[in-house]
C-alpha angles and dihedrals in degrees: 000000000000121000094255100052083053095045088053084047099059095035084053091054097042083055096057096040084067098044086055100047090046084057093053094042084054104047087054091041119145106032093149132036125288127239113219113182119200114201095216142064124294109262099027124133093257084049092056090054102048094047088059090044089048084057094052097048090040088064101042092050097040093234134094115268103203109197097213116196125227102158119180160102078032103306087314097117094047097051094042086062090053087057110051095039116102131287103243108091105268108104115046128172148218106241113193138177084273108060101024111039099026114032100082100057096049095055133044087208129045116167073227143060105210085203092048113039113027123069111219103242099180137289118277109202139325122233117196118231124239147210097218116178134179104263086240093071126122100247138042106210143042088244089050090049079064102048094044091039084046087049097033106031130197094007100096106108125213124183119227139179088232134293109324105011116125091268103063108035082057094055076041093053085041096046094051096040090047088037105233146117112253114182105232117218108200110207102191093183111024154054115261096203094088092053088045093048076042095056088228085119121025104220147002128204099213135133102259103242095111094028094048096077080053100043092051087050099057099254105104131034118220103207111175126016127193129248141078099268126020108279118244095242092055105030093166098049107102113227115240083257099064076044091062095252103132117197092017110154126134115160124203094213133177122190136160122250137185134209111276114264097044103145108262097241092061088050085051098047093045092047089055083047087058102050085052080054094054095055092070101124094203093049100042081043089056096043084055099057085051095066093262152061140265102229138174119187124177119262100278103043085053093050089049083051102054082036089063103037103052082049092069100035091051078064091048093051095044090049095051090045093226114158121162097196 
């Protein structure tokens, strides 16, 4: 036998001693309780939805899944320490369109590479975006919001939680793709929504969890959803397609992520715990009458969908020339 059939031999063996060991360690897998960091505050929305998330997992491992909060330099220090924990399957965290799909167009220089350090686990759920005005605005759709900021521009105003946040990337994707010139008002501390209900700003581009209770009382007006087709919580809201703005799609996501490195087999097995997660009637129920959908996918279909979405936001973010370093 020549030295390099016995080399590929023992590589070959080597090969499948690891294969086999990352089976066992994930058919025992957990034995102990999961970390799951959320990047953002205690009692946030996110965090709502991690925690519910955490339950349902908790019950399908058979270990407790403690959602454990490190909010920050948006979302920047939690998922750093996702990062940087160790690969075995026990810290997880919440990726969001934030952290995952933005970032790193906004800064030159992240203590993390979102390709490169994190496994895709599974998504988690999908929120619409919508166009959400105070019911005192001059205009009642979102077509109507073109013609009046074409013929008045730059006095449209549209709330945001500061440059780059969600908010306002998405007014920045509607704005270029309506062409027109919105005027962008950061709030840094607090909530917007009073001001909107209040008429002191016109609109807001936002998933609806925290607008739907306002939507469905009267005191603010959702004029335009994403999405191919009307969603089934809000039949009578148009798409931005019916309102003439093509390639309109910001998602608001959430997905679990492990350090890169995790064995495989873990990702896999969290990810089918996930899509057990996902079945839960009353959740998927609740995500629906949000504007959106509670979804799992396996690990690759996640990674192709990060992959996708910070693609087009990178373009929203290089048209709009926004840069935080």
């Amino acid at each position: 036998m020549t030295p390099f059939i016995t080399r590929r031999t023992g590589l070959a063996a080597l090969t499948l001693a690891l294969l086999a060991a990352s089976g066992v360690q994930a058919q025992d897998y957990p034995t102990k309780p999961i970390r799951l960091l959320a990047p953002f505050p205690a009692g946030s929305g996110p965090d709502a939805n991690a925690r519910e998330i955490a339950g349902e997992l908790t019950k399908i491992l058979g270990q407790t899944v403690i959602v454990e909060n490190k909010p920050g330099a948006s979302g920047i220090i939690g998922t750093d320490a996702a990062a940087k924990a160790a690969p075995d399957g026990y810290t997880l965290v919440v990726g969001t369109t934030s952290t995952m799909s933005v970032l790193r167009h906004l800064y030159t220089k992240l203590p993390f590479n979102t390709e490169r350090d994190f496994a895709p686990v599974s998504l988690l759920g999908v929120l619409n975006t919508g166009l959400i005005a105070t019911p005192s605005a001059p205009f009642k759709t979102a077509a109507e919001l073109v013609t009046y900021a074409k013929a008045n521009p730059d006095t449209v105003t549209a709330a945001t939680l500061g440059a780059g946040s969600y908010f306002h990337l998405a007014g920045e994707w509607f704005a270029s793709n309506a062409g027109v010139k919105l005027r962008f008002v950061p709030y840094s501390t607090t909530s917007p929504y009073t001001d909107l209900m209040a008429g002191q700003v016109q609109v807001m581009f936002d998933a609806l969890p925290a607008a739907v209770g306002g939507i469905r009382g009267g005191k603010l007006k959702l004029l335009a959803l994403t999405g191919k087709t009307r969603h089934p919580a809000f039949p009578d809201v148009p798409t931005f397609a019916e309102a003439g703005i093509a390639d309109y799609a910001p998602l608001a996501w959430q997905g679990i992520l492990a350090p890169a490195g995790t064995p495989k087999a873990i990702v896999e097995k969290l990810s089918a715990a996930m899509q057990k997660a996902a079945q839960n009637p009353q959740l998927a129920e609740k995500w629906r009458q949000y504007g959106g959908e509670l979804k799992a996918t396996t690990p690759a279909e996640f990674a192709a969908f990060i992959k996708t979405d910070s693609a087009q936001w990178g373009q929203v973010v290089r048209k709009a020339g926004v840069k935080l370093d």
